[in-house]
């Protein structure tokens, strides 16, 4: 997968491309430098999937839980969003930037999230690399000299 985000105006189109390429994966580990756009891109993905909750970085909470709005259905919804999940599904958004020890992740019950079958979007996965499921899809976000971003696997 290779998706280019030329500017902020194209981020939702890129999020739709990403959703189309997600396949049956559930756990997505987003790698990128501070300020590369991980949270912003995950926010766009969640919005395209039909989340109406306020989507923010879970830096201090470690995990945020979002619900796909009841108005969303399978592919072919009224807004033509490439939604692949059904209404009411839960999406988990993690930010492990502030994790100091893996015991903190064990204590939060990470397995209940990662193996729930729900979508999991993870920022700073390199800090918990040993705990990621084998089938986690690793996504790289790289800022280009012109300010655009490249999303790749």
PDB file of C-alpha atoms in Angstrom:
ATOM      1  CA  UNK A   1       0.000   0.000   0.000  1.00  0.00           C
ATOM      2  CA  UNK A   2       1.232   3.485  -0.835  1.00  0.00           C
ATOM      3  CA  UNK A   3      -0.999   6.522  -0.361  1.00  0.00           C
ATOM      4  CA  UNK A   4       0.032  10.139  -0.722  1.00  0.00           C
ATOM      5  CA  UNK A   5      -1.548  12.935   1.283  1.00  0.00           C
ATOM      6  CA  UNK A   6      -0.639  16.058  -0.663  1.00  0.00           C
ATOM      7  CA  UNK A   7      -2.189  18.475   1.840  1.00  0.00           C
ATOM      8  CA  UNK A   8      -4.859  18.739   4.524  1.00  0.00           C
ATOM      9  CA  UNK A   9      -7.591  19.004   1.877  1.00  0.00           C
ATOM     10  CA  UNK A  10      -6.786  15.516   0.542  1.00  0.00           C
ATOM     11  CA  UNK A  11      -6.607  13.680   3.870  1.00  0.00           C
ATOM     12  CA  UNK A  12     -10.172  12.333   3.713  1.00  0.00           C
ATOM     13  CA  UNK A  13      -9.653  10.984   0.208  1.00  0.00           C
ATOM     14  CA  UNK A  14      -6.483   9.285   1.489  1.00  0.00           C
ATOM     15  CA  UNK A  15      -8.423   7.883   4.451  1.00  0.00           C
ATOM     16  CA  UNK A  16     -10.987   6.376   2.052  1.00  0.00           C
ATOM     17  CA  UNK A  17      -8.140   4.774   0.065  1.00  0.00           C
ATOM     18  CA  UNK A  18      -6.724   3.387   3.294  1.00  0.00           C
ATOM     19  CA  UNK A  19     -10.099   1.916   4.305  1.00  0.00           C
ATOM     20  CA  UNK A  20     -10.402   0.248   0.906  1.00  0.00           C
ATOM     21  CA  UNK A  21      -6.981  -1.359   1.443  1.00  0.00           C
ATOM     22  CA  UNK A  22      -7.555  -2.474   5.055  1.00  0.00           C
ATOM     23  CA  UNK A  23      -8.781  -5.923   4.118  1.00  0.00           C
ATOM     24  CA  UNK A  24      -9.672  -8.082   7.085  1.00  0.00           C
ATOM     25  CA  UNK A  25      -6.990  -6.660   9.365  1.00  0.00           C
ATOM     26  CA  UNK A  26      -8.060  -5.360  12.758  1.00  0.00           C
ATOM     27  CA  UNK A  27      -4.877  -4.051  14.357  1.00  0.00           C
ATOM     28  CA  UNK A  28      -3.009  -1.211  12.661  1.00  0.00           C
ATOM     29  CA  UNK A  29       0.313   0.012  14.059  1.00  0.00           C
ATOM     30  CA  UNK A  30       1.203   3.531  12.874  1.00  0.00           C
ATOM     31  CA  UNK A  31       4.906   4.396  12.854  1.00  0.00           C
ATOM     32  CA  UNK A  32       6.153   7.908  12.276  1.00  0.00           C
ATOM     33  CA  UNK A  33       8.074  10.750  13.830  1.00  0.00           C
ATOM     34  CA  UNK A  34       6.465  13.215  16.215  1.00  0.00           C
ATOM     35  CA  UNK A  35       4.331  15.552  14.131  1.00  0.00           C
ATOM     36  CA  UNK A  36       4.190  13.254  11.109  1.00  0.00           C
ATOM     37  CA  UNK A  37       0.389  13.188  11.206  1.00  0.00           C
ATOM     38  CA  UNK A  38      -0.475   9.892  12.865  1.00  0.00           C
ATOM     39  CA  UNK A  39      -3.304  11.289  14.993  1.00  0.00           C
ATOM     40  CA  UNK A  40      -4.641  13.457  12.181  1.00  0.00           C
ATOM     41  CA  UNK A  41      -4.733  10.531   9.760  1.00  0.00           C
ATOM     42  CA  UNK A  42      -6.366   8.191  12.297  1.00  0.00           C
ATOM     43  CA  UNK A  43      -8.947  10.906  12.969  1.00  0.00           C
ATOM     44  CA  UNK A  44      -9.744  11.099   9.235  1.00  0.00           C
ATOM     45  CA  UNK A  45     -10.050   7.300   9.020  1.00  0.00           C
ATOM     46  CA  UNK A  46     -12.436   7.229  11.974  1.00  0.00           C
ATOM     47  CA  UNK A  47     -14.529  10.024  10.481  1.00  0.00           C
ATOM     48  CA  UNK A  48     -14.730   8.169   7.171  1.00  0.00           C
ATOM     49  CA  UNK A  49     -15.784   5.022   9.033  1.00  0.00           C
ATOM     50  CA  UNK A  50     -18.672   6.964  10.548  1.00  0.00           C
ATOM     51  CA  UNK A  51     -17.433   7.923  14.002  1.00  0.00           C
ATOM     52  CA  UNK A  52     -19.242  11.021  15.208  1.00  0.00           C
ATOM     53  CA  UNK A  53     -17.506  11.168  18.607  1.00  0.00           C
ATOM     54  CA  UNK A  54     -14.865  13.806  19.238  1.00  0.00           C
ATOM     55  CA  UNK A  55     -11.640  12.170  18.080  1.00  0.00           C
ATOM     56  CA  UNK A  56      -8.528  13.254  19.950  1.00  0.00           C
ATOM     57  CA  UNK A  57      -5.120  11.861  20.743  1.00  0.00           C
ATOM     58  CA  UNK A  58      -5.269   9.433  23.666  1.00  0.00           C
ATOM     59  CA  UNK A  59      -1.826  10.555  24.856  1.00  0.00           C
ATOM     60  CA  UNK A  60      -2.824  10.810  28.511  1.00  0.00           C
ATOM     61  CA  UNK A  61      -5.656   8.255  28.540  1.00  0.00           C
ATOM     62  CA  UNK A  62      -3.590   5.708  26.519  1.00  0.00           C
ATOM     63  CA  UNK A  63      -6.772   4.463  24.789  1.00  0.00           C
ATOM     64  CA  UNK A  64      -9.848   6.213  23.435  1.00  0.00           C
ATOM     65  CA  UNK A  65     -12.943   4.278  22.470  1.00  0.00           C
ATOM     66  CA  UNK A  66     -15.142   5.419  19.589  1.00  0.00           C
ATOM     67  CA  UNK A  67     -18.392   4.024  18.247  1.00  0.00           C
ATOM     68  CA  UNK A  68     -19.438   3.969  14.600  1.00  0.00           C
ATOM     69  CA  UNK A  69     -22.599   6.052  14.380  1.00  0.00           C
ATOM     70  CA  UNK A  70     -25.960   4.265  14.018  1.00  0.00           C
ATOM     71  CA  UNK A  71     -26.512   5.955  10.662  1.00  0.00           C
ATOM     72  CA  UNK A  72     -23.642   3.992   9.144  1.00  0.00           C
ATOM     73  CA  UNK A  73     -24.186   0.688   7.357  1.00  0.00           C
ATOM     74  CA  UNK A  74     -22.104  -1.591   5.216  1.00  0.00           C
ATOM     75  CA  UNK A  75     -20.599  -0.363   1.943  1.00  0.00           C
ATOM     76  CA  UNK A  76     -22.939   1.873   0.025  1.00  0.00           C
ATOM     77  CA  UNK A  77     -24.020   4.072   2.910  1.00  0.00           C
ATOM     78  CA  UNK A  78     -25.867   7.280   2.148  1.00  0.00           C
ATOM     79  CA  UNK A  79     -22.653   9.311   2.090  1.00  0.00           C
ATOM     80  CA  UNK A  80     -20.888   6.736  -0.125  1.00  0.00           C
ATOM     81  CA  UNK A  81     -18.194   6.311   2.490  1.00  0.00           C
ATOM     82  CA  UNK A  82     -16.313   3.021   2.032  1.00  0.00           C
ATOM     83  CA  UNK A  83     -17.459   1.886   5.475  1.00  0.00           C
ATOM     84  CA  UNK A  84     -16.668  -1.784   5.910  1.00  0.00           C
ATOM     85  CA  UNK A  85     -18.026  -2.194   9.433  1.00  0.00           C
ATOM     86  CA  UNK A  86     -21.561  -2.177  10.741  1.00  0.00           C
ATOM     87  CA  UNK A  87     -23.131   0.525  12.859  1.00  0.00           C
ATOM     88  CA  UNK A  88     -22.351   0.379  16.540  1.00  0.00           C
ATOM     89  CA  UNK A  89     -18.927  -1.220  16.112  1.00  0.00           C
ATOM     90  CA  UNK A  90     -16.215  -0.080  18.482  1.00  0.00           C
ATOM     91  CA  UNK A  91     -12.892   1.398  17.376  1.00  0.00           C
ATOM     92  CA  UNK A  92      -9.969   1.627  19.808  1.00  0.00           C
ATOM     93  CA  UNK A  93      -7.328   4.329  19.363  1.00  0.00           C
ATOM     94  CA  UNK A  94      -4.114   3.903  21.360  1.00  0.00           C
ATOM     95  CA  UNK A  95      -1.184   6.210  22.009  1.00  0.00           C
ATOM     96  CA  UNK A  96       1.670   4.493  23.825  1.00  0.00           C
ATOM     97  CA  UNK A  97       4.005   7.512  23.774  1.00  0.00           C
ATOM     98  CA  UNK A  98       3.949   7.905  27.563  1.00  0.00           C
ATOM     99  CA  UNK A  99       4.345   4.201  28.412  1.00  0.00           C
ATOM    100  CA  UNK A 100       7.404   3.691  30.602  1.00  0.00           C
ATOM    101  CA  UNK A 101       7.184  -0.073  31.198  1.00  0.00           C
ATOM    102  CA  UNK A 102       5.412  -2.922  29.438  1.00  0.00           C
ATOM    103  CA  UNK A 103       3.755  -3.788  32.750  1.00  0.00           C
ATOM    104  CA  UNK A 104       1.536  -0.718  32.235  1.00  0.00           C
ATOM    105  CA  UNK A 105       0.241  -2.240  29.001  1.00  0.00           C
ATOM    106  CA  UNK A 106      -0.316  -5.621  30.655  1.00  0.00           C
ATOM    107  CA  UNK A 107      -2.204  -3.880  33.473  1.00  0.00           C
ATOM    108  CA  UNK A 108      -4.550  -2.141  31.057  1.00  0.00           C
ATOM    109  CA  UNK A 109      -5.513  -5.508  29.556  1.00  0.00           C
ATOM    110  CA  UNK A 110      -4.181  -4.865  26.057  1.00  0.00           C
ATOM    111  CA  UNK A 111      -5.118  -8.395  24.924  1.00  0.00           C
ATOM    112  CA  UNK A 112      -8.802  -7.664  25.493  1.00  0.00           C
ATOM    113  CA  UNK A 113      -8.491  -4.860  22.946  1.00  0.00           C
ATOM    114  CA  UNK A 114      -6.052  -6.311  20.413  1.00  0.00           C
ATOM    115  CA  UNK A 115      -7.847  -9.650  20.149  1.00  0.00           C
ATOM    116  CA  UNK A 116     -11.426  -8.345  20.397  1.00  0.00           C
ATOM    117  CA  UNK A 117     -11.984  -8.277  16.639  1.00  0.00           C
ATOM    118  CA  UNK A 118     -12.588  -4.522  16.854  1.00  0.00           C
ATOM    119  CA  UNK A 119     -10.482  -2.078  14.901  1.00  0.00           C
ATOM    120  CA  UNK A 120      -7.401  -0.959  16.838  1.00  0.00           C
ATOM    121  CA  UNK A 121      -5.325   2.005  15.661  1.00  0.00           C
ATOM    122  CA  UNK A 122      -2.024   2.269  17.530  1.00  0.00           C
ATOM    123  CA  UNK A 123       0.334   5.240  17.737  1.00  0.00           C
ATOM    124  CA  UNK A 124       3.918   4.694  18.965  1.00  0.00           C
ATOM    125  CA  UNK A 125       3.752   0.888  18.559  1.00  0.00           C
ATOM    126  CA  UNK A 126       7.552   0.653  18.665  1.00  0.00           C
ATOM    127  CA  UNK A 127       7.253   1.033  22.448  1.00  0.00           C
ATOM    128  CA  UNK A 128       5.194  -2.178  22.699  1.00  0.00           C
ATOM    129  CA  UNK A 129       6.549  -4.023  19.663  1.00  0.00           C
ATOM    130  CA  UNK A 130       6.779  -7.379  21.460  1.00  0.00           C
ATOM    131  CA  UNK A 131       3.062  -7.250  22.335  1.00  0.00           C
ATOM    132  CA  UNK A 132       1.702  -6.560  18.862  1.00  0.00           C
ATOM    133  CA  UNK A 133      -0.264  -9.406  17.298  1.00  0.00           C
ATOM    134  CA  UNK A 134       1.637 -11.173  14.521  1.00  0.00           C
ATOM    135  CA  UNK A 135      -0.971 -10.109  12.000  1.00  0.00           C
ATOM    136  CA  UNK A 136      -0.888  -6.425  12.954  1.00  0.00           C
ATOM    137  CA  UNK A 137      -0.545  -4.283   9.852  1.00  0.00           C
ATOM    138  CA  UNK A 138       2.436  -1.960  10.196  1.00  0.00           C
ATOM    139  CA  UNK A 139       1.871   1.442   8.605  1.00  0.00           C
ATOM    140  CA  UNK A 140       4.560   4.072   8.063  1.00  0.00           C
ATOM    141  CA  UNK A 141       3.809   7.773   7.800  1.00  0.00           C
ATOM    142  CA  UNK A 142       6.649   9.853   6.407  1.00  0.00           C
ATOM    143  CA  UNK A 143       6.686  13.588   5.938  1.00  0.00           C
ATOM    144  CA  UNK A 144       8.179  14.670   2.631  1.00  0.00           C
ATOM    145  CA  UNK A 145      10.262  17.823   2.041  1.00  0.00           C
ATOM    146  CA  UNK A 146       7.250  19.513   0.415  1.00  0.00           C
ATOM    147  CA  UNK A 147       5.069  18.853   3.493  1.00  0.00           C
ATOM    148  CA  UNK A 148       3.092  16.015   1.920  1.00  0.00           C
ATOM    149  CA  UNK A 149       2.866  12.650   3.657  1.00  0.00           C
ATOM    150  CA  UNK A 150       3.405   9.143   2.329  1.00  0.00           C
ATOM    151  CA  UNK A 151       1.453   6.321   3.965  1.00  0.00           C
ATOM    152  CA  UNK A 152       2.967   2.900   3.255  1.00  0.00           C
ATOM    153  CA  UNK A 153       3.156  -0.669   4.486  1.00  0.00           C
TER     154      UNK A 153
END
